[in-house]
XYZ file of N, CA, C and O in Angstrom:
772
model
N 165.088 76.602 85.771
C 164.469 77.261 86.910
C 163.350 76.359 87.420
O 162.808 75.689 86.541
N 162.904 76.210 88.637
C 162.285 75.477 88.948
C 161.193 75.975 89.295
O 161.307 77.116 89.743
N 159.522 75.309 89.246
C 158.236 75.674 89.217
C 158.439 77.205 90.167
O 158.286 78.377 89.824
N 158.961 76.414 91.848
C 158.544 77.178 92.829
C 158.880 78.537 92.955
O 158.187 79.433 93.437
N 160.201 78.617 92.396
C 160.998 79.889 92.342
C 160.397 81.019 90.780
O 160.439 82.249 90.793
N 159.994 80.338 89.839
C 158.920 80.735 89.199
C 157.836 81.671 89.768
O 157.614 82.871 89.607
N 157.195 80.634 90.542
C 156.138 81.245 91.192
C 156.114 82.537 92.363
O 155.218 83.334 92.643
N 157.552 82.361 92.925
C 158.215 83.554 93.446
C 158.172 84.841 92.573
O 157.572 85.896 92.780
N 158.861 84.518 91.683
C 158.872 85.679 90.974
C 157.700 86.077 90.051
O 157.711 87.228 89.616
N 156.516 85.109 89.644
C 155.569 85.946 88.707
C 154.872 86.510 90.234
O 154.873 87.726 90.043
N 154.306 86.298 91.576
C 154.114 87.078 92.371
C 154.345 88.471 92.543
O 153.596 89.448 92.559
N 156.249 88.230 92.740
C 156.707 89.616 93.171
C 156.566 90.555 91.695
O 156.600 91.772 91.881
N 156.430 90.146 90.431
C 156.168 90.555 89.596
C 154.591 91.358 89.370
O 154.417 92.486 88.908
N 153.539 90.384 89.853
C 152.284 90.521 89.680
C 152.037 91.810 91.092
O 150.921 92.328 91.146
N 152.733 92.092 91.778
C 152.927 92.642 93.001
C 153.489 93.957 92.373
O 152.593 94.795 92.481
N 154.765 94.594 91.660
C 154.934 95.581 91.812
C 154.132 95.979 90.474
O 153.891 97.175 90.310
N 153.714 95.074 89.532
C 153.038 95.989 88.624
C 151.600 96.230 88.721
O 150.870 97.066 88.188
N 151.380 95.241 89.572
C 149.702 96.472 90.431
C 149.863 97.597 91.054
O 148.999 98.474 91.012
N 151.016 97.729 91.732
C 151.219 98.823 92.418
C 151.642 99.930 91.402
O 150.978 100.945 91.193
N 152.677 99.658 90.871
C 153.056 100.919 89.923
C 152.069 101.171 88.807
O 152.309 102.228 88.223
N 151.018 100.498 88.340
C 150.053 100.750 87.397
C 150.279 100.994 86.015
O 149.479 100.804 85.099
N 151.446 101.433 85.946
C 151.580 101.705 84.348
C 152.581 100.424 83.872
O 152.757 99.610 84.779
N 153.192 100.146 82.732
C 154.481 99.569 81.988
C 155.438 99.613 82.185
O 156.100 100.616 81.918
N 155.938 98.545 82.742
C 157.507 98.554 82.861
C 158.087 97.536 82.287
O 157.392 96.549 82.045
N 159.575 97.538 81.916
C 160.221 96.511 80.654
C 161.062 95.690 81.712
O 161.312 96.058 82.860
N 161.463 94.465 81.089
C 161.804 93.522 81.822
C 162.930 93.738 82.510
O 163.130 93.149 83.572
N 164.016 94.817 81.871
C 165.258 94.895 82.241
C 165.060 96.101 83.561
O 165.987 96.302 84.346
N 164.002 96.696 83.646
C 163.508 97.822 84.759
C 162.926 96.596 85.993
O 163.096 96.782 87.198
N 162.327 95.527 85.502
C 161.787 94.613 86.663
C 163.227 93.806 87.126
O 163.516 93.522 88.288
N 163.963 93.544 86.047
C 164.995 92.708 86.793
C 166.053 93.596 87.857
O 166.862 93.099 88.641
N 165.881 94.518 87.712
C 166.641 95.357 88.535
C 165.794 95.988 89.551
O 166.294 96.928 90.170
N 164.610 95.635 89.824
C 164.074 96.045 90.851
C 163.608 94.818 91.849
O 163.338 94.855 93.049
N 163.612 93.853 91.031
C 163.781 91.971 91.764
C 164.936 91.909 92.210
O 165.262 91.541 93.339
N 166.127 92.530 90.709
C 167.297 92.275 91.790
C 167.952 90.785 91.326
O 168.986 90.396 91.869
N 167.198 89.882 90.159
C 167.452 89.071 89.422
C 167.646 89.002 88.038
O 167.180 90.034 87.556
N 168.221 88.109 86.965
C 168.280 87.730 85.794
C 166.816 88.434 85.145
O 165.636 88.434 85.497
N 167.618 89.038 83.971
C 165.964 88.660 82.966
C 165.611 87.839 82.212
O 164.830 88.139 81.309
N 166.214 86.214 82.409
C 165.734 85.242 81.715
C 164.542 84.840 83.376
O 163.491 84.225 83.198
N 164.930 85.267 84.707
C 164.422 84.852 85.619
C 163.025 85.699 85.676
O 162.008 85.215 86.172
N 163.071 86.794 85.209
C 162.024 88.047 85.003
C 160.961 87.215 83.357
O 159.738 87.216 83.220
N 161.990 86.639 82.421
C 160.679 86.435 81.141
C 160.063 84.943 82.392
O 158.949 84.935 82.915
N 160.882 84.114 82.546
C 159.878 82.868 83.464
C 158.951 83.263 84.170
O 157.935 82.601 84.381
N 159.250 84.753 84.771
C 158.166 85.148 86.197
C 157.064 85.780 85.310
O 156.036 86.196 85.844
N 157.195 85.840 84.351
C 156.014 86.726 83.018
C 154.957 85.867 82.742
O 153.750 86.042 82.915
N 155.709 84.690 82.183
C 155.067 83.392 81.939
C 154.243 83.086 82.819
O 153.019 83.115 82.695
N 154.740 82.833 83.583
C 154.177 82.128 84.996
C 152.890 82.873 85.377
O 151.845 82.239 85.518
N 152.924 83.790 85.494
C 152.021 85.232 85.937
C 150.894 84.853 84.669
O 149.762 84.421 84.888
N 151.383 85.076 83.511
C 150.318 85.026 82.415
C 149.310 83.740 82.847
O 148.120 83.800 83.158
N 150.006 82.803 82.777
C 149.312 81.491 82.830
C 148.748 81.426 84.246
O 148.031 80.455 84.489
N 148.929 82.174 85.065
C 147.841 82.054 86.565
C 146.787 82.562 86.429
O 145.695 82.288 86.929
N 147.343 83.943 85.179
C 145.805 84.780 85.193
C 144.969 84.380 84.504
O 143.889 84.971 84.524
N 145.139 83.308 83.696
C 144.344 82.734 82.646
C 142.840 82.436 83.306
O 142.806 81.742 84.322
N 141.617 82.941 82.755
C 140.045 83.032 82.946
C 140.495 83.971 84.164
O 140.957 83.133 84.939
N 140.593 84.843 84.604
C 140.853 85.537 85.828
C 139.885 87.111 84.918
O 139.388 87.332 83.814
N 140.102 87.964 86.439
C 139.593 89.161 85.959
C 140.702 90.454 85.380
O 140.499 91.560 84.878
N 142.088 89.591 85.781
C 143.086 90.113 85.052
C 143.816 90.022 84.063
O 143.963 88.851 83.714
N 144.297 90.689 83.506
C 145.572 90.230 82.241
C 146.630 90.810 82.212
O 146.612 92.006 82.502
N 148.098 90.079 81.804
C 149.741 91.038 81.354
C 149.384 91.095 80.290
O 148.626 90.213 79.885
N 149.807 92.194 79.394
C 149.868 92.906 78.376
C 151.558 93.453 78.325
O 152.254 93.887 79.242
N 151.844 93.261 77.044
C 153.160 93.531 76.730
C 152.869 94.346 75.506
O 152.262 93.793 74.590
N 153.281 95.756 75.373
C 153.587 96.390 74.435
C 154.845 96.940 74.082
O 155.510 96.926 75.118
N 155.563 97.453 73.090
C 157.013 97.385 72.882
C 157.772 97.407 74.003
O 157.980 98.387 74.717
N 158.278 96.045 74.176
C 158.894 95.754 75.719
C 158.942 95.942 76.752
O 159.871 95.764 77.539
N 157.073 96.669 77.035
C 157.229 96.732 78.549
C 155.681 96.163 78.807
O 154.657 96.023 78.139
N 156.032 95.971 79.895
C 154.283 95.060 80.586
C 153.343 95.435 81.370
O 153.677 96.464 81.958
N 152.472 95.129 81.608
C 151.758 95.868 82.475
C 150.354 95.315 82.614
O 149.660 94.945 81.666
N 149.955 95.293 84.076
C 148.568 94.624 84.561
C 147.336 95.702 84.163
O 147.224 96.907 84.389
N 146.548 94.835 83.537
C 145.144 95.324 83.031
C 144.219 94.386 83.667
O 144.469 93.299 84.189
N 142.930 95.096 83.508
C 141.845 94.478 83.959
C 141.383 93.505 82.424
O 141.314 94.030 81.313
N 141.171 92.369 82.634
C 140.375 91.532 81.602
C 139.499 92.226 80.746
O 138.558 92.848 81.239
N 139.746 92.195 79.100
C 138.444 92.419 78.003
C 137.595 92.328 78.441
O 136.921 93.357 78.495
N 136.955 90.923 79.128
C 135.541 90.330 78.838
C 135.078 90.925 80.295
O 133.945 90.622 80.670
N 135.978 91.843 81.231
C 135.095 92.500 82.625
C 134.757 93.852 82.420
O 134.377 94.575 83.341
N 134.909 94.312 80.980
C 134.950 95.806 80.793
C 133.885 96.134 81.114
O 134.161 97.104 81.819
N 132.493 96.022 81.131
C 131.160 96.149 80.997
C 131.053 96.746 83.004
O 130.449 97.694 83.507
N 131.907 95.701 83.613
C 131.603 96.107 85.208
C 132.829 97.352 85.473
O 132.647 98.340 86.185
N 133.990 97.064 84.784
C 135.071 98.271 84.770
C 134.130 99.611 84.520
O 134.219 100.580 85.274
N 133.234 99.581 83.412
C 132.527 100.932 82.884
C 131.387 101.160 84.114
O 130.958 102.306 84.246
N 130.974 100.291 84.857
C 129.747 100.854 85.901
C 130.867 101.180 87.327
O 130.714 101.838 88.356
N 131.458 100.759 87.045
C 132.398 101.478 88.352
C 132.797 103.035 88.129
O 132.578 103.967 88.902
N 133.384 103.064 86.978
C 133.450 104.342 86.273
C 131.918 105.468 86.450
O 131.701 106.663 86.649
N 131.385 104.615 86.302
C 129.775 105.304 86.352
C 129.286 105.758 87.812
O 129.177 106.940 88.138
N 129.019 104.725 88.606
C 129.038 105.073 89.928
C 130.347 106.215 90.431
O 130.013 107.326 90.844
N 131.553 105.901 90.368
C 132.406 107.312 90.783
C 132.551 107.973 90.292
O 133.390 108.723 90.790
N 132.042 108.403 89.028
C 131.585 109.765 88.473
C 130.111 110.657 89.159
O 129.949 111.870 89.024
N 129.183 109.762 89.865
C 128.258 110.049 90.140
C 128.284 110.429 91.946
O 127.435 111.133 92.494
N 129.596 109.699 92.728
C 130.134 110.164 94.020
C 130.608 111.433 94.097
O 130.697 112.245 93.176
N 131.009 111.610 95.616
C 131.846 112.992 95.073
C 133.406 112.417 95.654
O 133.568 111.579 96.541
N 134.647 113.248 94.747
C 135.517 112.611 95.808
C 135.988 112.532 96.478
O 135.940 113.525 97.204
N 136.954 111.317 97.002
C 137.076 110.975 98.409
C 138.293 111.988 98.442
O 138.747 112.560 97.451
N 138.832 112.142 99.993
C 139.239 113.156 100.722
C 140.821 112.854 100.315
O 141.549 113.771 100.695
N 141.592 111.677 99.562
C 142.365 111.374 98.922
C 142.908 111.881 97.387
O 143.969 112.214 96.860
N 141.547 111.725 97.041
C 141.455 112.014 95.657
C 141.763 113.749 95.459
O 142.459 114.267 94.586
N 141.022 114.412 96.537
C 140.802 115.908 96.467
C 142.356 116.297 97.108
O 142.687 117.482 97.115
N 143.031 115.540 97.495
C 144.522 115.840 98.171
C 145.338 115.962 96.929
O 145.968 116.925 96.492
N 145.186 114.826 96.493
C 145.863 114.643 95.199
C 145.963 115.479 93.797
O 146.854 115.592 92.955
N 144.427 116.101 93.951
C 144.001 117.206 92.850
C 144.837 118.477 93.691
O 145.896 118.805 93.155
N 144.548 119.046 94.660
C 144.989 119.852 95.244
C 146.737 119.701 95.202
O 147.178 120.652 94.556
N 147.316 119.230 95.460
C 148.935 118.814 95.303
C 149.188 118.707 93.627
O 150.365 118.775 93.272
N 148.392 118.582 92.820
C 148.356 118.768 91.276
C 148.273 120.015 90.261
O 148.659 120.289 89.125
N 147.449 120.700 91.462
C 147.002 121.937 91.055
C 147.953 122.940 91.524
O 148.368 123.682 90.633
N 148.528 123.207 93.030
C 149.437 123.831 92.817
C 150.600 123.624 92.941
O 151.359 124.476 93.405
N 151.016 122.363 92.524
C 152.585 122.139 92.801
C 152.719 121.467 91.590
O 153.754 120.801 91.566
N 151.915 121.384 90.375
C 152.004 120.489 89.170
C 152.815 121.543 88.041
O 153.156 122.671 88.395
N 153.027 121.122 86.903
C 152.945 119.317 86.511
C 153.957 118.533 87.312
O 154.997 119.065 87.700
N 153.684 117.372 87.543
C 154.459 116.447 88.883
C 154.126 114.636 88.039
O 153.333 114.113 87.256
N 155.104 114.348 88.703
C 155.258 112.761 88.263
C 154.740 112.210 89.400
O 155.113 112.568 90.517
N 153.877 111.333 89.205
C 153.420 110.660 90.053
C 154.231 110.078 90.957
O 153.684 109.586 91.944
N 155.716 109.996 90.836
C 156.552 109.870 92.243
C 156.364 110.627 92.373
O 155.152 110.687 92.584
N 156.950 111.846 92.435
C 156.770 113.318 93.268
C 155.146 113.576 93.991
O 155.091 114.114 95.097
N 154.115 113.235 93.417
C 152.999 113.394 94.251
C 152.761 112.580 95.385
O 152.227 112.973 96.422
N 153.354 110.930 95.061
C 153.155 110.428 96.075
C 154.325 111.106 97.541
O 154.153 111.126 98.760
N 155.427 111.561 96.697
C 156.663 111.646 97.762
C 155.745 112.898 98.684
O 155.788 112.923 99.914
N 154.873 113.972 97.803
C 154.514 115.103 98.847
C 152.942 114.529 99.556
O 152.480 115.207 100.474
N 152.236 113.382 99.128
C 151.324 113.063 99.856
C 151.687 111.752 101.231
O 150.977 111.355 102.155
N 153.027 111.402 100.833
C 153.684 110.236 101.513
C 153.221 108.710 101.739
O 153.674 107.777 102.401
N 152.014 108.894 100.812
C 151.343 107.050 100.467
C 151.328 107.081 98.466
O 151.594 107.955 97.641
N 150.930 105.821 98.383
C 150.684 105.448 97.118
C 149.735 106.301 96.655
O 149.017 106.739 97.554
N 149.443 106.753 95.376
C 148.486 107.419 94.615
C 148.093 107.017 93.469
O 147.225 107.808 93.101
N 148.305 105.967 92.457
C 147.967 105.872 91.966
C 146.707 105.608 91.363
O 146.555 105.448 90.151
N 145.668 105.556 92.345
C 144.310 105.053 92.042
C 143.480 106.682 92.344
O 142.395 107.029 91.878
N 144.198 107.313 93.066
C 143.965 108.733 93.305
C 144.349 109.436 91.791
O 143.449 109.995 91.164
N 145.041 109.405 91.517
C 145.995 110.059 89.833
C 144.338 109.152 89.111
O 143.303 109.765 88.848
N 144.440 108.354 89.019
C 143.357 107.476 87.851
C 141.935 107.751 87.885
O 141.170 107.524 86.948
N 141.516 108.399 89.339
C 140.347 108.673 89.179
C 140.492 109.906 88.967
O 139.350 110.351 88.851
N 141.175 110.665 88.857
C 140.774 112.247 88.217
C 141.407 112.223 87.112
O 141.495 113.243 86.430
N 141.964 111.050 86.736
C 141.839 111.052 85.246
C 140.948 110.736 84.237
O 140.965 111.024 83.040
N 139.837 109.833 85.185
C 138.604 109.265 84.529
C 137.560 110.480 84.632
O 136.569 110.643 83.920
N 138.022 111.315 85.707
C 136.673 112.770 85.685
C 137.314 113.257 84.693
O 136.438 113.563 83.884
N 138.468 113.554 84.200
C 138.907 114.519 83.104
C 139.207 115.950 84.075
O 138.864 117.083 83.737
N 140.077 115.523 85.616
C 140.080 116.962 86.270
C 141.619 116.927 85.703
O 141.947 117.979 85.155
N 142.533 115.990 85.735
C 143.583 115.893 85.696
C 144.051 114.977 84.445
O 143.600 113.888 84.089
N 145.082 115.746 83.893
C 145.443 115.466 82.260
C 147.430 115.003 82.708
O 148.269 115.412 83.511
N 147.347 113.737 81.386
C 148.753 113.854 81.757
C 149.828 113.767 80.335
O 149.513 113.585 79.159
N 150.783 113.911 80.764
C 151.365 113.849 79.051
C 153.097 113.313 79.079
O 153.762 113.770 80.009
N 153.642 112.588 78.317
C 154.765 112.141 78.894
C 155.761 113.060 79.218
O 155.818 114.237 78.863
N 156.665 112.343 80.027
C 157.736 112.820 80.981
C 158.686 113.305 79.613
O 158.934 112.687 78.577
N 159.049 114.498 80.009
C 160.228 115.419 78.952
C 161.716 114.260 78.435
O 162.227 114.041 77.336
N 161.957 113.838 79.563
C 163.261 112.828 79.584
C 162.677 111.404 79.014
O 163.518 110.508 79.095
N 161.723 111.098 78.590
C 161.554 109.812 77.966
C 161.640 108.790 78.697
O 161.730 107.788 77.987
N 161.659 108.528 79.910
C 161.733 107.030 80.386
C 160.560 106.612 81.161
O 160.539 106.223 82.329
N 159.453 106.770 80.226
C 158.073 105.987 80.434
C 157.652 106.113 81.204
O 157.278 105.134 81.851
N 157.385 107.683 81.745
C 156.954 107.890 82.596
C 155.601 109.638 82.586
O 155.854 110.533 81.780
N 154.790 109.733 83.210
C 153.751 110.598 82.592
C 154.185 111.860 83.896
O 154.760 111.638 84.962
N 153.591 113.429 83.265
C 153.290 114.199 84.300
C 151.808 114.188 84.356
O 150.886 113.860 83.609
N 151.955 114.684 85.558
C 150.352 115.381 85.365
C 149.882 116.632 85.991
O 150.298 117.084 87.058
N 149.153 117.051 85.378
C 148.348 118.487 85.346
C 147.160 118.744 85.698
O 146.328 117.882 85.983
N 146.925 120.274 85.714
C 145.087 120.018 85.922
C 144.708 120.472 84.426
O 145.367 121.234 83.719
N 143.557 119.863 84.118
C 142.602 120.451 83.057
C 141.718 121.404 82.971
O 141.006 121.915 83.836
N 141.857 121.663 81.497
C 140.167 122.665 80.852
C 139.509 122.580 81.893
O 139.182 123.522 82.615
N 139.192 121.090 82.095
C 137.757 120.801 82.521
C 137.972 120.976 84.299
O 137.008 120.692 85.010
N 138.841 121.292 84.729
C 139.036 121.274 86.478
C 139.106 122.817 86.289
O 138.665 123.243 87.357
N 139.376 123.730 85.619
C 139.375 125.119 85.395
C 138.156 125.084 85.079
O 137.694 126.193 85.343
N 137.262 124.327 84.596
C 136.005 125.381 83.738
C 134.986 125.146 85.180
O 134.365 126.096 85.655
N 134.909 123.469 85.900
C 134.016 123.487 86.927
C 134.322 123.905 88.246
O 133.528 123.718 89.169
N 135.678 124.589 88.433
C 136.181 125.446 89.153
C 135.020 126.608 89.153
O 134.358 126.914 90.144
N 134.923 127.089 88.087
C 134.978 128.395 87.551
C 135.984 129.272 86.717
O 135.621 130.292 86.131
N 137.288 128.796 86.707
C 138.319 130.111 87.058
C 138.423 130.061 85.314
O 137.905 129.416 84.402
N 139.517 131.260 85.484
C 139.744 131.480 84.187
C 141.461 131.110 84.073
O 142.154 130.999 83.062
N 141.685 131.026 84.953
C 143.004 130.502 84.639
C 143.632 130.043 86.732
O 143.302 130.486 87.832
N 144.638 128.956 86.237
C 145.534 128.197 87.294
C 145.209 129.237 88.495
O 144.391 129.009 89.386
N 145.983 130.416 88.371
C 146.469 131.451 89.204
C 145.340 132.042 89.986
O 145.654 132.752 90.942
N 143.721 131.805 89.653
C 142.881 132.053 90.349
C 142.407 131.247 91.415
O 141.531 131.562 92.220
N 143.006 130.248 91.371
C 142.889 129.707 92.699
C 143.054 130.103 94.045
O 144.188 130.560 93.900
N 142.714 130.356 95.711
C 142.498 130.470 96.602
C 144.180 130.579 97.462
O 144.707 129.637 98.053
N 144.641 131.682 97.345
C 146.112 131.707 97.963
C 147.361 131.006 96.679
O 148.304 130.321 97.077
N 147.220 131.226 95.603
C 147.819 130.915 94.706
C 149.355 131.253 94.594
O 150.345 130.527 94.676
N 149.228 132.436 94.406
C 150.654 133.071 94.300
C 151.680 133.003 95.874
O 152.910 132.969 95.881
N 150.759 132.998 97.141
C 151.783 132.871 98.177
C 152.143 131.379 98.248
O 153.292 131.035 98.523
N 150.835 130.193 97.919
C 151.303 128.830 98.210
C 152.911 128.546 97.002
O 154.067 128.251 97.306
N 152.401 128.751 95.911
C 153.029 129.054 94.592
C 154.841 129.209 95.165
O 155.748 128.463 94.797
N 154.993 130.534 96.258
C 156.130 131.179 96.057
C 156.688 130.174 97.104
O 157.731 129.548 96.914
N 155.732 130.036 98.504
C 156.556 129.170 99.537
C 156.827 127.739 98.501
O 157.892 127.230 98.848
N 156.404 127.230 97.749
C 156.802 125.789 96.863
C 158.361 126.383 96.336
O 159.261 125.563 96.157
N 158.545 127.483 96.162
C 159.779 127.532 94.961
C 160.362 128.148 96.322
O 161.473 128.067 95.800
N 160.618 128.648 97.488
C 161.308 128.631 98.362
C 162.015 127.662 99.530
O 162.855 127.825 100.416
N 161.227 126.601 99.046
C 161.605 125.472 100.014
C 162.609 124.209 99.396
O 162.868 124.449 98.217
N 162.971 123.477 99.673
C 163.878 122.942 99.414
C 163.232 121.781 98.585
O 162.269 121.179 99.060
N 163.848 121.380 97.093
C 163.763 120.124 96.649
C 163.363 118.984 97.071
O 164.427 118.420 97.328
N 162.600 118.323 97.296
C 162.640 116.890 97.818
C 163.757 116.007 96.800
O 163.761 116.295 95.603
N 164.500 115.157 97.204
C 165.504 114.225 96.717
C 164.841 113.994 95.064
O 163.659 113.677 95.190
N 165.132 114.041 94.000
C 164.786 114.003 92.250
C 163.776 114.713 91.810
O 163.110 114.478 90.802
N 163.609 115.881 92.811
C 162.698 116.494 91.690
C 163.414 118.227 91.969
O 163.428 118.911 92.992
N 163.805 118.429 90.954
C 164.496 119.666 90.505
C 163.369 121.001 90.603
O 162.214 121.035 90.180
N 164.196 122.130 91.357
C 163.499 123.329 91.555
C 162.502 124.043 90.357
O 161.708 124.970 90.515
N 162.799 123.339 89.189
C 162.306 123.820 88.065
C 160.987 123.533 87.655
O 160.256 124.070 86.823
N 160.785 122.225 88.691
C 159.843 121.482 88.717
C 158.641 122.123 89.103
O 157.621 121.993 88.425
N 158.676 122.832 90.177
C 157.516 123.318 91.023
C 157.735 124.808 90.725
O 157.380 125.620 91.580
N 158.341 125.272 89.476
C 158.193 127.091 88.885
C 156.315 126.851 88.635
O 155.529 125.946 88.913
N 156.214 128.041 88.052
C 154.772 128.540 87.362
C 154.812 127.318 86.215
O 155.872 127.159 85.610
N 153.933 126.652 85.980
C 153.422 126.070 85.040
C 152.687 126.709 83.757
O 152.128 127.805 83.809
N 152.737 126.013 82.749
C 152.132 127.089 81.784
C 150.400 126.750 81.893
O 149.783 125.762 82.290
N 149.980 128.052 81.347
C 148.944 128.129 81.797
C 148.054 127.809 80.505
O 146.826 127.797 80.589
């Protein structure tokens, strides 16, 4: 394989796994490149060795990879954390909680499919408040739901999901309307509480 086409691919590599945020395995990237996975381990390589002294890093855990922020930047990672704990949030973030709260538990495709942009940095910061909890996907293929928490119930106030503001009618029009394309009617029933 040659340097340039290398460099093609640790890009388009370094490209969808910022976007998707979590781990994905090589044989999930080669089929979303659309190439070899001897062409997917070169584009790994390649990627590793660009990020080298950078503020990023690939991380590979049992065969799947995924972009992290650098060890040695944790210290500014934690005051960012600090400062947007101390904001209030943005009008994204509160979409996202709201589409969590009553149409959850939901896979972060499905939230983005009902907010119609990317979310993942929306999902991450109410995971860093502790409003929104997630836990893996029932079917196993590395993938998380997510929910609301204790802690989005307790500074709510409420005592439970169902006290929320038009609950039971938003609740019923969700299970009357039609599926969006992979996510099953079962999906958007009553959640446990």
């Amino acid at each position: 394989m040659n340097e340039h086409r290398e460099m093609d691919a640790a890009s388009a590599i370094e490209s969808i796994l910022f976007v998707h945020g979590e781990p994905l395995t090589e044989k999930r990237i080669a089929a979303i490149l659309e190439v070899p996975k001897t062409e997917v381990a070169a584009g790994l390589a390649g990627l590793s060795r660009r990020l080298a002294g950078r503020g990023l890093a690939l991380i590979e855990h049992a065969g799947a990879w995924q972009l992290v922020t650098h060890p040695d930047c944790a210290r500014f990672v934690e005051a960012l954390g600090r400062h947007q704990h101390a904001e209030e949030l943005s009008r994204a973030a509160l979409e996202t909680l709201a589409i969590v709260a009553y149409r959850g538990p939901l896979t972060r495709v499905e939230v983005e499919y009902i907010r119609g942009v990317q979310s993942s940095f929306s999902l991450r910061t109410l995971l860093l408040r502790g409003l929104v909890e997630r836990a893996e996907h029932q079917d196993g293929a590395r993938s998380f739901v997510y929910s609301v928490s204790m802690d989005f119930l307790k500074y709510l106030g409420l005592a439970r999901l169902s006290d929320l503001p038009d609950y039971e009618s938003l609740r019923r029009s969700v299970e009357t309307e039609p599926s969006p394309p992979g996510i099953s009617a079962e999906k958007v029933s009553e959640p446990n509480e």
